[in-house]
mmCIF file of C-alpha atoms in Angstrom:
data_model
loop_
_atom_site.group_PDB
_atom_site.id
_atom_site.type_symbol
_atom_site.label_atom_id
_atom_site.label_comp_id
_atom_site.label_asym_id
_atom_site.label_seq_id
_atom_site.Cartn_x
_atom_site.Cartn_y
_atom_site.Cartn_z
ATOM 1 C CA ALA A 264 13.529 30.394 0.407
ATOM 2 C CA THR A 265 17.273 30.897 0.710
ATOM 3 C CA THR A 266 20.165 30.301 -1.633
ATOM 4 C CA THR A 267 23.060 28.004 -0.764
ATOM 5 C CA ASN A 268 25.913 27.282 -3.179
ATOM 6 C CA GLU A 269 23.870 28.920 -5.953
ATOM 7 C CA GLU A 270 20.959 26.503 -5.381
ATOM 8 C CA GLU A 271 17.649 27.722 -3.960
ATOM 9 C CA TYR A 272 16.789 26.078 -0.636
ATOM 10 C CA PHE A 273 13.442 25.535 1.048
ATOM 11 C CA HIS A 274 13.639 27.409 4.387
ATOM 12 C CA ASN A 275 17.357 26.626 4.498
ATOM 13 C CA LEU A 276 16.542 22.896 4.954
ATOM 14 C CA PHE A 277 17.063 21.246 1.566
ATOM 15 C CA PRO A 278 17.040 22.178 -2.138
ATOM 16 C CA LYS A 279 13.659 23.556 -3.139
ATOM 17 C CA ARG A 280 13.695 21.301 -6.205
ATOM 18 C CA GLN A 281 13.377 18.334 -3.816
ATOM 19 C CA LEU A 282 10.181 19.598 -2.176
ATOM 20 C CA PHE A 283 7.182 17.578 -3.346
ATOM 21 C CA GLN A 284 4.932 19.743 -5.506
ATOM 22 C CA PRO A 285 1.254 18.666 -5.523
ATOM 23 C CA LYS A 286 -0.731 19.186 -8.717
ATOM 24 C CA VAL A 287 -3.612 20.596 -6.666
ATOM 25 C CA LEU A 288 -3.119 22.997 -3.759
ATOM 26 C CA TYR A 289 -3.380 21.332 -0.325
ATOM 27 C CA PRO A 290 -5.833 20.472 1.208
ATOM 28 C CA LEU A 291 -7.896 20.177 -1.972
ATOM 29 C CA TRP A 292 -8.261 16.689 -3.472
ATOM 30 C CA ASP A 293 -6.708 15.956 -6.863
ATOM 31 C CA LYS A 294 -9.505 13.992 -8.560
ATOM 32 C CA ASN A 295 -7.166 12.895 -11.348
ATOM 33 C CA TRP A 296 -4.289 11.828 -9.093
ATOM 34 C CA ASP A 297 -3.781 8.575 -11.026
ATOM 35 C CA GLY A 298 -4.446 9.987 -14.496
ATOM 36 C CA ARG A 299 -7.584 7.840 -14.854
ATOM 37 C CA GLN A 300 -10.312 10.361 -14.114
ATOM 38 C CA GLN A 301 -12.799 10.374 -16.980
ATOM 39 C CA LYS A 302 -14.209 13.654 -18.242
ATOM 40 C CA ALA A 303 -17.909 13.911 -17.428
ATOM 41 C CA ASP A 304 -18.762 16.739 -19.786
ATOM 42 C CA THR A 305 -21.583 15.070 -21.758
ATOM 43 C CA PRO A 306 -24.715 13.157 -20.684
ATOM 44 C CA GLU A 307 -23.147 9.939 -22.020
ATOM 45 C CA ALA A 308 -19.915 10.511 -20.088
ATOM 46 C CA ILE A 309 -21.858 11.280 -16.915
ATOM 47 C CA ALA A 310 -23.806 8.043 -17.348
ATOM 48 C CA ARG A 311 -20.577 6.067 -17.845
ATOM 49 C CA GLU A 312 -19.089 7.552 -14.677
ATOM 50 C CA LYS A 313 -22.214 6.624 -12.681
ATOM 51 C CA GLU A 314 -21.995 3.084 -14.064
ATOM 52 C CA ARG A 315 -18.335 2.916 -13.110
ATOM 53 C CA ARG A 316 -19.080 3.972 -9.536
ATOM 54 C CA LYS A 317 -21.871 1.410 -9.297
ATOM 55 C CA LEU A 318 -20.196 -1.594 -10.946
ATOM 56 C CA GLY A 319 -16.478 -0.816 -10.667
ATOM 57 C CA VAL A 320 -13.943 -2.850 -8.726
ATOM 58 C CA THR A 321 -12.531 -1.571 -5.423
ATOM 59 C CA ARG A 322 -8.799 -2.191 -5.042
ATOM 60 C CA HIS A 323 -7.578 -3.214 -1.573
ATOM 61 C CA ILE A 324 -3.836 -2.723 -1.056
ATOM 62 C CA ILE A 325 -2.275 -4.237 2.062
ATOM 63 C CA LEU A 326 1.265 -3.031 2.718
ATOM 64 C CA VAL A 327 3.348 -5.263 4.992
ATOM 65 C CA ARG A 328 6.650 -4.232 6.486
ATOM 66 C CA HIS A 329 9.198 -7.068 6.589
ATOM 67 C CA GLY A 330 10.077 -8.888 9.809
ATOM 68 C CA GLN A 331 12.978 -8.045 12.095
ATOM 69 C CA TYR A 332 16.326 -8.808 10.456
ATOM 70 C CA ASP A 333 20.051 -8.989 11.197
ATOM 71 C CA GLU A 334 21.388 -5.450 10.823
ATOM 72 C CA THR A 335 24.993 -6.290 11.675
ATOM 73 C CA HIS A 336 25.959 -6.830 8.015
ATOM 74 C CA LYS A 337 26.172 -4.375 5.134
ATOM 75 C CA GLU A 338 25.603 -6.935 2.368
ATOM 76 C CA ASP A 339 21.897 -7.356 1.633
ATOM 77 C CA GLU A 340 22.120 -11.129 1.169
ATOM 78 C CA LYS A 341 23.412 -11.437 4.763
ATOM 79 C CA ARG A 342 20.692 -9.230 6.264
ATOM 80 C CA ILE A 343 18.332 -12.130 6.813
ATOM 81 C CA LEU A 344 15.379 -12.401 9.187
ATOM 82 C CA THR A 345 16.118 -13.169 12.805
ATOM 83 C CA GLU A 346 14.255 -16.047 14.461
ATOM 84 C CA LEU A 347 11.909 -13.439 15.921
ATOM 85 C CA GLY A 348 11.469 -11.938 12.452
ATOM 86 C CA ARG A 349 10.436 -15.335 11.060
ATOM 87 C CA GLN A 350 7.934 -15.757 13.890
ATOM 88 C CA GLN A 351 6.539 -12.294 13.122
ATOM 89 C CA ALA A 352 6.132 -13.258 9.465
ATOM 90 C CA HIS A 353 4.275 -16.475 10.336
ATOM 91 C CA LEU A 354 1.913 -14.591 12.660
ATOM 92 C CA THR A 355 1.321 -12.025 9.928
ATOM 93 C CA GLY A 356 0.568 -14.762 7.403
ATOM 94 C CA LYS A 357 -1.976 -16.244 9.794
ATOM 95 C CA ARG A 358 -3.545 -12.817 10.316
ATOM 96 C CA LEU A 359 -3.868 -12.239 6.578
ATOM 97 C CA ALA A 360 -5.342 -15.724 6.119
ATOM 98 C CA GLU A 361 -7.981 -14.898 8.752
ATOM 99 C CA MET A 362 -8.769 -11.579 7.066
ATOM 100 C CA ILE A 363 -9.474 -13.166 3.690
ATOM 101 C CA GLN A 364 -11.631 -16.059 4.877
ATOM 102 C CA SER A 365 -15.402 -15.977 4.640
ATOM 103 C CA ILE A 366 -17.458 -15.447 7.799
ATOM 104 C CA GLU A 367 -20.315 -17.908 8.154
ATOM 105 C CA ASN A 368 -23.255 -18.676 10.400
ATOM 106 C CA GLU A 369 -25.763 -21.520 10.384
ATOM 107 C CA ASP A 370 -27.869 -20.021 7.615
ATOM 108 C CA GLU A 371 -25.466 -18.672 5.031
ATOM 109 C CA SER A 372 -22.161 -17.011 4.435
ATOM 110 C CA LEU A 373 -22.278 -13.454 5.784
ATOM 111 C CA VAL A 374 -19.041 -12.298 4.228
ATOM 112 C CA GLU A 375 -17.516 -13.811 1.125
ATOM 113 C CA PRO A 376 -13.790 -14.643 1.053
ATOM 114 C CA CYS A 377 -11.486 -11.947 -0.282
ATOM 115 C CA ARG A 378 -10.001 -12.363 -3.735
ATOM 116 C CA ILE A 379 -6.237 -11.883 -3.437
ATOM 117 C CA LYS A 380 -4.794 -11.196 -6.860
ATOM 118 C CA VAL A 381 -1.084 -11.245 -6.068
ATOM 119 C CA ILE A 382 1.654 -10.945 -3.457
ATOM 120 C CA ARG A 383 4.291 -8.387 -4.458
ATOM 121 C CA VAL A 384 7.658 -7.881 -2.832
ATOM 122 C CA SER A 385 10.770 -5.741 -3.019
ATOM 123 C CA ASP A 386 14.081 -7.210 -4.157
ATOM 124 C CA MET A 387 15.685 -7.086 -0.697
ATOM 125 C CA THR A 388 16.397 -10.305 1.190
ATOM 126 C CA ARG A 389 14.441 -9.500 4.356
ATOM 127 C CA ALA A 390 11.307 -8.635 2.377
ATOM 128 C CA LYS A 391 11.553 -11.699 0.121
ATOM 129 C CA GLU A 392 11.924 -13.988 3.150
ATOM 130 C CA THR A 393 8.900 -12.360 4.788
ATOM 131 C CA ALA A 394 6.798 -12.688 1.620
ATOM 132 C CA ASP A 395 7.727 -16.369 1.216
ATOM 133 C CA ILE A 396 6.606 -17.120 4.777
ATOM 134 C CA ILE A 397 3.352 -15.187 4.350
ATOM 135 C CA ALA A 398 2.675 -17.087 1.109
ATOM 136 C CA GLN A 399 2.684 -20.358 3.059
ATOM 137 C CA HIS A 400 -0.473 -19.187 4.833
ATOM 138 C CA VAL A 401 -2.310 -17.932 1.724
ATOM 139 C CA PRO A 402 -1.774 -20.750 -0.791
ATOM 140 C CA ASN A 403 -2.799 -20.573 -4.437
ATOM 141 C CA VAL A 404 -2.030 -16.854 -4.613
ATOM 142 C CA GLN A 405 0.344 -15.678 -7.337
ATOM 143 C CA GLN A 406 3.714 -14.368 -6.157
ATOM 144 C CA ALA A 407 5.032 -11.664 -8.469
ATOM 145 C CA LEU A 408 8.716 -11.399 -9.277
ATOM 146 C CA PRO A 409 10.617 -9.121 -6.863
ATOM 147 C CA ASP A 410 10.449 -5.447 -7.829
ATOM 148 C CA ALA A 411 13.544 -3.403 -6.984
ATOM 149 C CA ARG A 412 11.495 -0.202 -7.213
ATOM 150 C CA LEU A 413 10.005 -1.243 -3.846
ATOM 151 C CA ASN A 414 13.443 -1.420 -2.191
ATOM 152 C CA GLU A 415 14.101 0.711 0.873
ATOM 153 C CA GLY A 416 15.406 4.220 0.351
ATOM 154 C CA ARG A 417 14.856 7.900 1.005
ATOM 155 C CA PRO A 418 11.662 8.780 -0.910
ATOM 156 C CA CYS A 419 11.731 12.427 0.131
ATOM 157 C CA HIS A 420 13.007 14.609 2.953
ATOM 158 C CA TYR A 421 11.033 14.849 6.179
ATOM 159 C CA ILE A 422 9.836 17.812 8.174
ATOM 160 C CA PRO A 423 10.645 18.755 10.918
ATOM 161 C CA THR A 424 14.320 18.332 10.168
ATOM 162 C CA PRO A 425 17.603 20.150 10.654
ATOM 163 C CA LYS A 426 19.414 21.231 7.524
ATOM 164 C CA VAL A 427 19.781 18.154 5.342
ATOM 165 C CA SER A 428 23.287 16.840 4.695
ATOM 166 C CA GLU A 429 24.799 16.576 1.211
ATOM 167 C CA LYS A 430 24.764 12.780 1.646
ATOM 168 C CA ASN A 431 21.015 12.708 2.221
ATOM 169 C CA ILE A 432 20.431 15.134 -0.638
ATOM 170 C CA SER A 433 22.286 12.676 -2.891
ATOM 171 C CA CYS A 434 20.362 9.724 -1.433
ATOM 172 C CA MET A 435 17.056 11.370 -2.244
ATOM 173 C CA ASP A 436 18.185 12.187 -5.770
ATOM 174 C CA LYS A 437 19.028 8.504 -6.183
ATOM 175 C CA ASP A 438 15.841 7.040 -4.633
ATOM 176 C CA LYS A 439 12.916 9.416 -5.092
ATOM 177 C CA ASP A 440 12.087 8.756 -8.759
ATOM 178 C CA ARG A 441 12.315 4.993 -8.271
ATOM 179 C CA ILE A 442 9.969 4.963 -5.273
ATOM 180 C CA GLU A 443 7.542 7.413 -6.887
ATOM 181 C CA ASP A 444 7.486 5.170 -9.961
ATOM 182 C CA ALA A 445 6.533 2.226 -7.711
ATOM 183 C CA PHE A 446 3.697 4.276 -6.216
ATOM 184 C CA GLN A 447 2.320 5.110 -9.650
ATOM 185 C CA GLN A 448 2.667 1.469 -10.703
ATOM 186 C CA TYR A 449 0.644 0.014 -7.827
ATOM 187 C CA PHE A 450 -1.733 2.759 -6.701
ATOM 188 C CA TYR A 451 -4.585 3.551 -9.099
ATOM 189 C CA ARG A 452 -8.337 3.085 -9.487
ATOM 190 C CA SER A 453 -9.465 0.004 -11.374
ATOM 191 C CA ASP A 454 -10.952 0.317 -14.864
ATOM 192 C CA VAL A 455 -12.690 -3.058 -14.543
ATOM 193 C CA MET A 456 -16.469 -3.198 -14.208
ATOM 194 C CA VAL A 457 -18.519 -6.217 -13.118
ATOM 195 C CA GLN A 458 -21.211 -6.884 -15.701
ATOM 196 C CA HIS A 459 -24.907 -7.075 -14.916
ATOM 197 C CA ALA A 460 -26.396 -10.552 -14.683
ATOM 198 C CA ASN A 461 -28.489 -11.549 -17.708
ATOM 199 C CA PRO A 462 -32.149 -11.316 -16.609
ATOM 200 C CA GLN A 463 -33.110 -13.869 -19.284
ATOM 201 C CA GLN A 464 -30.800 -16.491 -17.789
ATOM 202 C CA ASP A 465 -32.480 -19.686 -16.597
ATOM 203 C CA ASP A 466 -33.378 -19.708 -12.921
ATOM 204 C CA ALA A 467 -32.315 -16.067 -12.601
ATOM 205 C CA ASN A 468 -35.131 -15.422 -10.162
ATOM 206 C CA ASP A 469 -34.611 -18.552 -8.118
ATOM 207 C CA GLY A 470 -34.043 -17.438 -4.483
ATOM 208 C CA ASP A 471 -30.905 -19.416 -3.549
ATOM 209 C CA LYS A 472 -29.242 -18.993 -6.932
ATOM 210 C CA LYS A 473 -30.022 -15.296 -6.937
ATOM 211 C CA LYS A 474 -28.354 -14.893 -3.528
ATOM 212 C CA LYS A 475 -25.293 -16.825 -4.670
ATOM 213 C CA LYS A 476 -25.004 -14.713 -7.804
ATOM 214 C CA LYS A 477 -25.312 -11.534 -5.766
ATOM 215 C CA LYS A 478 -22.530 -12.664 -3.411
ATOM 216 C CA LYS A 479 -20.348 -13.652 -6.341
ATOM 217 C CA LYS A 480 -20.810 -10.200 -7.846
ATOM 218 C CA GLN A 481 -19.908 -8.621 -4.513
ATOM 219 C CA THR A 482 -16.729 -10.694 -4.341
ATOM 220 C CA GLU A 483 -15.801 -9.834 -7.929
ATOM 221 C CA ARG A 484 -16.113 -6.145 -7.110
ATOM 222 C CA HIS A 485 -13.187 -6.345 -4.677
ATOM 223 C CA GLU A 486 -9.582 -7.106 -5.557
ATOM 224 C CA PHE A 487 -6.789 -7.504 -2.999
ATOM 225 C CA GLU A 488 -3.022 -7.116 -3.350
ATOM 226 C CA ILE A 489 -0.388 -7.696 -0.686
ATOM 227 C CA ILE A 490 2.855 -5.722 -1.022
ATOM 228 C CA VAL A 491 5.742 -6.678 1.271
ATOM 229 C CA CYS A 492 8.310 -3.915 1.461
ATOM 230 C CA HIS A 493 9.871 -1.360 3.811
ATOM 231 C CA ALA A 494 9.082 1.280 6.424
ATOM 232 C CA ASN A 495 10.116 4.403 4.495
ATOM 233 C CA VAL A 496 8.417 3.202 1.322
ATOM 234 C CA ILE A 497 5.182 2.294 3.129
ATOM 235 C CA ARG A 498 5.008 5.647 4.915
ATOM 236 C CA TYR A 499 5.643 7.498 1.667
ATOM 237 C CA PHE A 500 2.943 5.473 -0.135
ATOM 238 C CA PHE A 501 0.515 6.201 2.707
ATOM 239 C CA CYS A 502 1.060 9.958 2.451
ATOM 240 C CA ARG A 503 0.957 10.015 -1.342
ATOM 241 C CA ALA A 504 -2.209 7.896 -1.531
ATOM 242 C CA LEU A 505 -4.065 10.110 0.954
ATOM 243 C CA GLN A 506 -2.641 13.285 -0.619
ATOM 244 C CA ILE A 507 -0.909 14.309 2.589
ATOM 245 C CA PRO A 508 2.407 16.171 2.182
ATOM 246 C CA PRO A 509 4.882 13.265 1.892
ATOM 247 C CA GLU A 510 7.431 15.229 3.936
ATOM 248 C CA ALA A 511 5.305 14.088 6.930
ATOM 249 C CA TRP A 512 6.341 10.432 6.488
ATOM 250 C CA LEU A 513 8.736 10.247 9.434
ATOM 251 C CA ARG A 514 5.950 11.310 11.834
ATOM 252 C CA LEU A 515 4.422 7.858 11.254
ATOM 253 C CA CYS A 516 5.690 4.602 12.748
ATOM 254 C CA THR A 517 5.393 1.160 11.136
ATOM 255 C CA PHE A 518 6.635 -1.729 13.258
ATOM 256 C CA ASN A 519 8.065 -4.922 11.815
ATOM 257 C CA CYS A 520 5.365 -7.007 10.093
ATOM 258 C CA SER A 521 2.789 -4.253 10.626
ATOM 259 C CA LEU A 522 -0.153 -3.927 8.233
ATOM 260 C CA THR A 523 -1.086 -0.707 6.455
ATOM 261 C CA TYR A 524 -4.300 -1.190 4.497
ATOM 262 C CA LEU A 525 -5.662 1.246 1.906
ATOM 263 C CA THR A 526 -8.660 1.060 -0.415
ATOM 264 C CA VAL A 527 -9.024 2.741 -3.802
ATOM 265 C CA ARG A 528 -12.644 3.064 -4.952
ATOM 266 C CA PRO A 529 -13.715 3.120 -8.615
ATOM 267 C CA SER A 530 -14.391 6.838 -8.140
ATOM 268 C CA GLY A 531 -10.715 7.399 -7.276
ATOM 269 C CA SER A 532 -11.331 8.119 -3.593
ATOM 270 C CA VAL A 533 -8.771 6.599 -1.213
ATOM 271 C CA SER A 534 -9.161 5.691 2.441
ATOM 272 C CA CYS A 535 -7.074 4.011 5.129
ATOM 273 C CA ARG A 536 -8.447 1.027 7.054
ATOM 274 C CA MET A 537 -5.250 0.216 8.963
ATOM 275 C CA LEU A 538 -2.031 2.100 9.661
ATOM 276 C CA GLY A 539 0.880 0.147 11.108
ATOM 277 C CA ASP A 540 -1.473 -2.401 12.698
ATOM 278 C CA ILE A 541 0.330 -4.970 14.903
ATOM 279 C CA GLY A 542 -2.690 -6.308 16.806
ATOM 280 C CA HIS A 543 -1.747 -9.789 15.571
ATOM 281 C CA LEU A 544 1.663 -9.637 17.295
ATOM 282 C CA PRO A 545 2.101 -10.293 21.035
ATOM 283 C CA TYR A 546 3.933 -7.601 22.991
ATOM 284 C CA ASP A 547 7.142 -9.664 23.088
ATOM 285 C CA HIS A 548 7.013 -9.921 19.280
ATOM 286 C CA SER A 549 6.598 -6.173 18.721
ATOM 287 C CA THR A 550 9.729 -4.557 17.308
ATOM 288 C CA PHE A 551 10.790 -1.544 15.311
ATOM 289 C CA SER A 552 14.063 -2.778 13.830
ATOM 290 C CA GLY A 553 16.337 -3.281 16.863
ATOM 291 C CA HIS A 554 13.890 -1.709 19.321
ATOM 292 C CA HIS A 555 11.679 -4.061 21.327
ATOM 293 C CA GLY A 556 8.262 -3.183 22.743
ATOM 294 C CA PHE A 557 7.189 0.431 23.082
ATOM 295 C CA THR A 558 9.547 1.946 25.678
ATOM 296 C CA TRP A 559 12.127 3.404 23.339
#
């Protein structure tokens, strides 16, 4: 560490106070990362934890970056989606609709439809437009009020980096607590448990009804949320959720209308199923802000 203007710096890059400090030393896993880890120090507590792992609800969080937008204006209300951005949003809505449908064959449903709880969105125009278009393809899903905590910003500094400017130090001071608060609001293990079926219930052992009840229980054990927001925020959430140093966020790339999909198990374990996935977008619809395709 070095000292600049009487403030301690991290390797002469940025103030040490702005370096993310994990509660548990990397690469160890913080089992209580969301503050919901139950103590298993008695036989009863151990039994409750086993029950939670067996019957708890898995949370599926799908982060969607907004579509391409007009960057020629400074005012947010004028930074609306381009025609290409609207097309990207429609294709993304169709992709999400396909993901949540059941998969069937001639005999029975193999995969039950996904239970989407809500569509969340930042309070920035380009994200709200994208969320509204996506909602057209997944009807009957609640749309939450816009949340300004999900707005774009500088969640933390990135490494590698040259010495950070005073402007960016100020930007991080302004944005980091807000974005971290959004992470803690939306990333956590569920406390909900799906109850056992009553074995005394009429027809409980009937073959077809038993299968249907089993599938219903499987569906109830999975809860989906879609969050439409921004590249920096998504990359920060990804690193924080997987307990990777968040200063690595700029090493990741999330194209417009890409999908980043994380699961949080009842045990508190987190895994990534998609990172910046744009398989639903044709090559001529693939953009990173003003950059088209991949040759940039």
